GROMACS .gro file of C-alpha atoms in nm:
model
  191
    1ASN     CA    1 -29.005   0.607  -5.882
    2SER     CA    2 -28.675   0.438  -5.939
    3LEU     CA    3 -28.496   0.170  -5.743
    4ASP     CA    4 -28.162   0.326  -5.845
    5ASP     CA    5 -28.249   0.655  -5.672
    6TYR     CA    6 -28.360   0.470  -5.360
    7THR     CA    7 -28.044   0.257  -5.330
    8GLU     CA    8 -27.821   0.559  -5.385
    9ALA     CA    9 -28.007   0.763  -5.124
   10TYR     CA   10 -28.004   0.470  -4.879
   11ASN     CA   11 -27.629   0.417  -4.931
   12THR     CA   12 -27.564   0.787  -4.862
   13TYR     CA   13 -27.782   0.778  -4.552
   14TYR     CA   14 -27.624   0.457  -4.420
   15SER     CA   15 -27.269   0.587  -4.479
   16ASP     CA   16 -27.346   0.903  -4.281
   17ASN     CA   17 -27.537   0.730  -4.002
   18PHE     CA   18 -27.349   0.403  -3.946
   19SER     CA   19 -27.340   0.382  -3.565
   20LEU     CA   20 -26.966   0.317  -3.529
   21ARG     CA   21 -26.858   0.544  -3.815
   22THR     CA   22 -26.737   0.834  -3.597
   23HIS     CA   23 -26.550   0.594  -3.367
   24PHE     CA   24 -26.369   0.437  -3.663
   25ILE     CA   25 -26.281   0.778  -3.809
   26ASP     CA   26 -26.155   0.900  -3.470
   27PHE     CA   27 -25.949   0.581  -3.425
   28LEU     CA   28 -25.798   0.617  -3.772
   29ASN     CA   29 -25.710   0.984  -3.719
   30LYS     CA   30 -25.549   0.920  -3.380
   31SER     CA   31 -25.361   0.616  -3.510
   32GLU     CA   32 -25.215   0.802  -3.806
   33PHE     CA   33 -25.105   1.085  -3.579
   34ASN     CA   34 -24.977   0.878  -3.284
   35VAL     CA   35 -24.807   0.603  -3.485
   36PHE     CA   36 -24.684   0.790  -3.791
   37GLY     CA   37 -24.690   1.152  -3.669
   38VAL     CA   38 -24.891   1.264  -3.969
   39SER     CA   39 -25.225   1.427  -4.022
   40SER     CA   40 -25.507   1.221  -4.169
   41LYS     CA   41 -25.593   1.535  -4.371
   42PRO     CA   42 -25.248   1.665  -4.482
   43GLY     CA   43 -25.404   1.894  -4.742
   44ILE     CA   44 -25.589   2.069  -4.461
   45VAL     CA   45 -25.388   2.011  -4.141
   46THR     CA   46 -25.012   1.988  -4.085
   47ALA     CA   47 -24.923   1.792  -3.773
   48GLY     CA   48 -24.648   1.958  -3.572
   49LYS     CA   49 -24.450   1.855  -3.267
   50ASP     CA   50 -24.586   1.827  -2.912
   51GLY     CA   51 -24.951   1.803  -3.021
   52TRP     CA   52 -24.952   2.124  -3.227
   53PHE     CA   53 -25.151   2.144  -3.550
   54TYR     CA   54 -25.131   2.408  -3.823
   55ALA     CA   55 -25.345   2.499  -4.123
   56THR     CA   56 -25.161   2.363  -4.426
   57LYS     CA   57 -25.279   2.663  -4.631
   58SER     CA   58 -25.049   2.882  -4.416
   59LYS     CA   59 -24.740   2.690  -4.520
   60GLN     CA   60 -24.661   2.890  -4.835
   61ASN     CA   61 -24.672   3.216  -4.643
   62TYR     CA   62 -24.453   3.081  -4.363
   63GLU     CA   63 -24.196   2.938  -4.602
   64ASN     CA   64 -24.175   3.265  -4.796
   65ALA     CA   65 -24.196   3.046  -5.105
   66PHE     CA   66 -24.380   3.311  -5.301
   67VAL     CA   67 -24.359   3.687  -5.267
   68TRP     CA   68 -24.557   3.944  -5.458
   69ASN     CA   69 -24.394   4.132  -5.741
   70ASP     CA   70 -24.378   4.514  -5.746
   71LYS     CA   71 -24.688   4.532  -5.964
   72VAL     CA   72 -24.901   4.353  -5.704
   73ILE     CA   73 -24.762   4.562  -5.419
   74LYS     CA   74 -24.840   4.879  -5.615
   75MET     CA   75 -25.196   4.753  -5.673
   76VAL     CA   76 -25.239   4.682  -5.300
   77ARG     CA   77 -25.097   5.025  -5.213
   78LYS     CA   78 -25.331   5.193  -5.461
   79GLU     CA   79 -25.632   5.003  -5.323
   80LEU     CA   80 -25.548   5.092  -4.962
   81ILE     CA   81 -25.507   5.459  -5.053
   82LYS     CA   82 -25.838   5.450  -5.242
   83ARG     CA   83 -26.014   5.304  -4.936
   84ASN     CA   84 -25.846   5.556  -4.707
   85ASP     CA   85 -25.953   5.845  -4.931
   86TRP     CA   86 -26.311   5.714  -4.950
   87CYS     CA   87 -26.327   5.695  -4.569
   88GLU     CA   88 -26.158   6.031  -4.525
   89GLU     CA   89 -26.422   6.198  -4.747
   90ARG     CA   90 -26.680   6.067  -4.500
   91GLY     CA   91 -26.492   6.175  -4.189
   92VAL     CA   92 -26.377   5.823  -4.101
   93LYS     CA   93 -26.024   5.708  -4.016
   94TYR     CA   94 -25.928   5.389  -4.201
   95TYR     CA   95 -25.684   5.134  -4.058
   96THR     CA   96 -25.553   4.810  -4.204
   97VAL     CA   97 -25.458   4.540  -3.954
   98ILE     CA   98 -25.233   4.255  -4.060
   99VAL     CA   99 -25.223   3.947  -3.838
  100PRO     CA  100 -24.942   3.692  -3.870
  101ASN     CA  101 -25.034   3.328  -3.903
  102LYS     CA  102 -24.970   3.079  -3.626
  103MET     CA  103 -24.668   2.930  -3.806
  104ASN     CA  104 -24.488   3.265  -3.783
  105VAL     CA  105 -24.555   3.297  -3.412
  106TYR     CA  106 -24.491   2.935  -3.306
  107PRO     CA  107 -24.251   2.792  -3.567
  108GLU     CA  108 -24.066   2.583  -3.308
  109HIS     CA  109 -24.347   2.324  -3.315
  110LEU     CA  110 -24.348   2.280  -3.693
  111PRO     CA  111 -24.234   1.951  -3.846
  112ARG     CA  112 -23.887   1.947  -4.006
  113THR     CA  113 -24.047   1.935  -4.350
  114VAL     CA  114 -24.169   2.295  -4.312
  115PHE     CA  115 -23.890   2.554  -4.330
  116LYS     CA  116 -23.813   2.902  -4.464
  117LYS     CA  117 -23.717   2.911  -4.833
  118GLY     CA  118 -23.675   3.287  -4.868
  119GLU     CA  119 -23.589   3.594  -4.663
  120THR     CA  120 -23.879   3.824  -4.755
  121SER     CA  121 -24.236   3.740  -4.658
  122ARG     CA  122 -24.567   3.864  -4.789
  123TYR     CA  123 -24.637   3.990  -4.438
  124ASP     CA  124 -24.322   4.206  -4.454
  125GLN     CA  125 -24.415   4.331  -4.799
  126ILE     CA  126 -24.760   4.444  -4.687
  127THR     CA  127 -24.661   4.587  -4.349
  128GLY     CA  128 -24.381   4.772  -4.531
  129LEU     CA  129 -24.653   4.992  -4.678
  130ASP     CA  130 -24.683   5.153  -4.333
  131SER     CA  131 -24.409   5.395  -4.431
  132ASP     CA  132 -24.660   5.555  -4.669
  133PRO     CA  133 -24.827   5.851  -4.489
  134GLU     CA  134 -25.158   5.779  -4.667
  135ILE     CA  135 -25.179   5.426  -4.523
  136ASN     CA  136 -25.253   5.343  -4.160
  137MET     CA  137 -25.107   4.995  -4.129
  138ILE     CA  138 -25.104   4.800  -3.804
  139GLY     CA  139 -24.889   4.486  -3.806
  140LEU     CA  140 -24.937   4.260  -3.505
  141LYS     CA  141 -24.647   4.018  -3.550
  142GLU     CA  142 -24.403   4.207  -3.325
  143THR     CA  143 -24.658   4.234  -3.044
  144LEU     CA  144 -24.741   3.865  -3.056
  145LEU     CA  145 -24.375   3.761  -3.070
  146GLU     CA  146 -24.304   3.985  -2.773
  147HIS     CA  147 -24.563   3.797  -2.568
  148LYS     CA  148 -24.531   3.440  -2.696
  149LYS     CA  149 -24.346   3.326  -2.382
  150ASP     CA  150 -24.610   3.471  -2.150
  151LYS     CA  151 -24.809   3.249  -1.919
  152TYR     CA  152 -25.087   3.200  -2.179
  153LEU     CA  153 -25.078   3.073  -2.538
  154LEU     CA  154 -25.162   3.321  -2.816
  155PHE     CA  155 -25.304   3.062  -3.058
  156GLN     CA  156 -25.487   2.736  -2.995
  157LYS     CA  157 -25.258   2.432  -3.016
  158THR     CA  158 -25.496   2.236  -3.237
  159ASP     CA  159 -25.630   2.505  -3.473
  160ASP     CA  160 -25.528   2.842  -3.616
  161HIS     CA  161 -25.755   3.062  -3.405
  162TRP     CA  162 -25.630   3.306  -3.145
  163THR     CA  163 -25.684   3.235  -2.781
  164ASP     CA  164 -25.866   3.501  -2.581
  165TYR     CA  165 -25.528   3.625  -2.460
  166GLY     CA  166 -25.386   3.649  -2.813
  167ALA     CA  167 -25.696   3.839  -2.926
  168PHE     CA  168 -25.662   4.072  -2.628
  169LEU     CA  169 -25.300   4.151  -2.717
  170GLY     CA  170 -25.407   4.219  -3.075
  171TYR     CA  171 -25.680   4.451  -2.948
  172GLN     CA  172 -25.430   4.638  -2.728
  173ALA     CA  173 -25.185   4.687  -3.016
  174ILE     CA  174 -25.464   4.816  -3.240
  175MET     CA  175 -25.590   5.053  -2.971
  176LYS     CA  176 -25.239   5.187  -2.900
  177ARG     CA  177 -25.215   5.285  -3.267
  178VAL     CA  178 -25.569   5.429  -3.279
  179GLU     CA  179 -25.500   5.625  -2.959
  180LYS     CA  180 -25.236   5.828  -3.146
  181ASP     CA  181 -25.515   5.969  -3.363
  182PHE     CA  182 -25.782   5.970  -3.094
  183PRO     CA  183 -25.616   6.038  -2.753
  184GLU     CA  184 -25.951   6.009  -2.577
  185LEU     CA  185 -25.961   5.635  -2.662
  186LYS     CA  186 -25.766   5.433  -2.407
  187PRO     CA  187 -25.698   5.060  -2.439
  188GLN     CA  188 -25.840   4.849  -2.158
  189SER     CA  189 -25.598   4.659  -1.934
  190LEU     CA  190 -25.611   4.282  -1.896
  191ASP     CA  191 -25.762   4.303  -1.549
   0.00000   0.00000   0.00000
C-alpha cells in the first residue's frame, strides 16, 4: 500500500541477505582481534590471551567489584531455607549448586585490564551459607580448580560453557555430596 513500507522492508531484507555480508563481518571481527587484540563486541565478549574469550557479564563477579550486603545475604538464606522446608515437607532433599564462572577458573588468560578489586566474592558469600545446617550447598570452584591442569580443559576457550570433562567433574562433586545423604547412590567413574 505504501512505497515507504516496501523500501524499508527491502532495505532490511537486503541488509540481512547481502551475499558477502557474513564474510565482511567475519573479516572485521578477526581483524579487530588479530590486529588490536580486542573483541568486536566488548559489551558481550572480553578477548583474553592465547585465543581465550570470556563473557563480559562475568567481569564484575570476577573482579569482586560488588558484594552483597548483609540484608541481601539474609534474604538469600531465608529463601534457601524456605525452599528446603517446602521440599522436606514433600519428602525431597533440596540442594543448591553454585558453579564458578570461567574467569575464576582460568584467570591466567584474562587481559591485564581485568583484575581483582576486592577480597570477598559473591561466590564466597553464597557458598559461605553452607555452614547453615538447613542449607545443602554444593560449591564446585574447589573441584574445578583442583582439576584445571588435567589433560582436558574444563571450559571452552571461546565461550563460557563447560566442556564435557568439566561437566563430568561437576557431576562427580555433586554426587559425592548427595551420596552422604543417599549412600546407595554412587558417582560414575570417567571410564
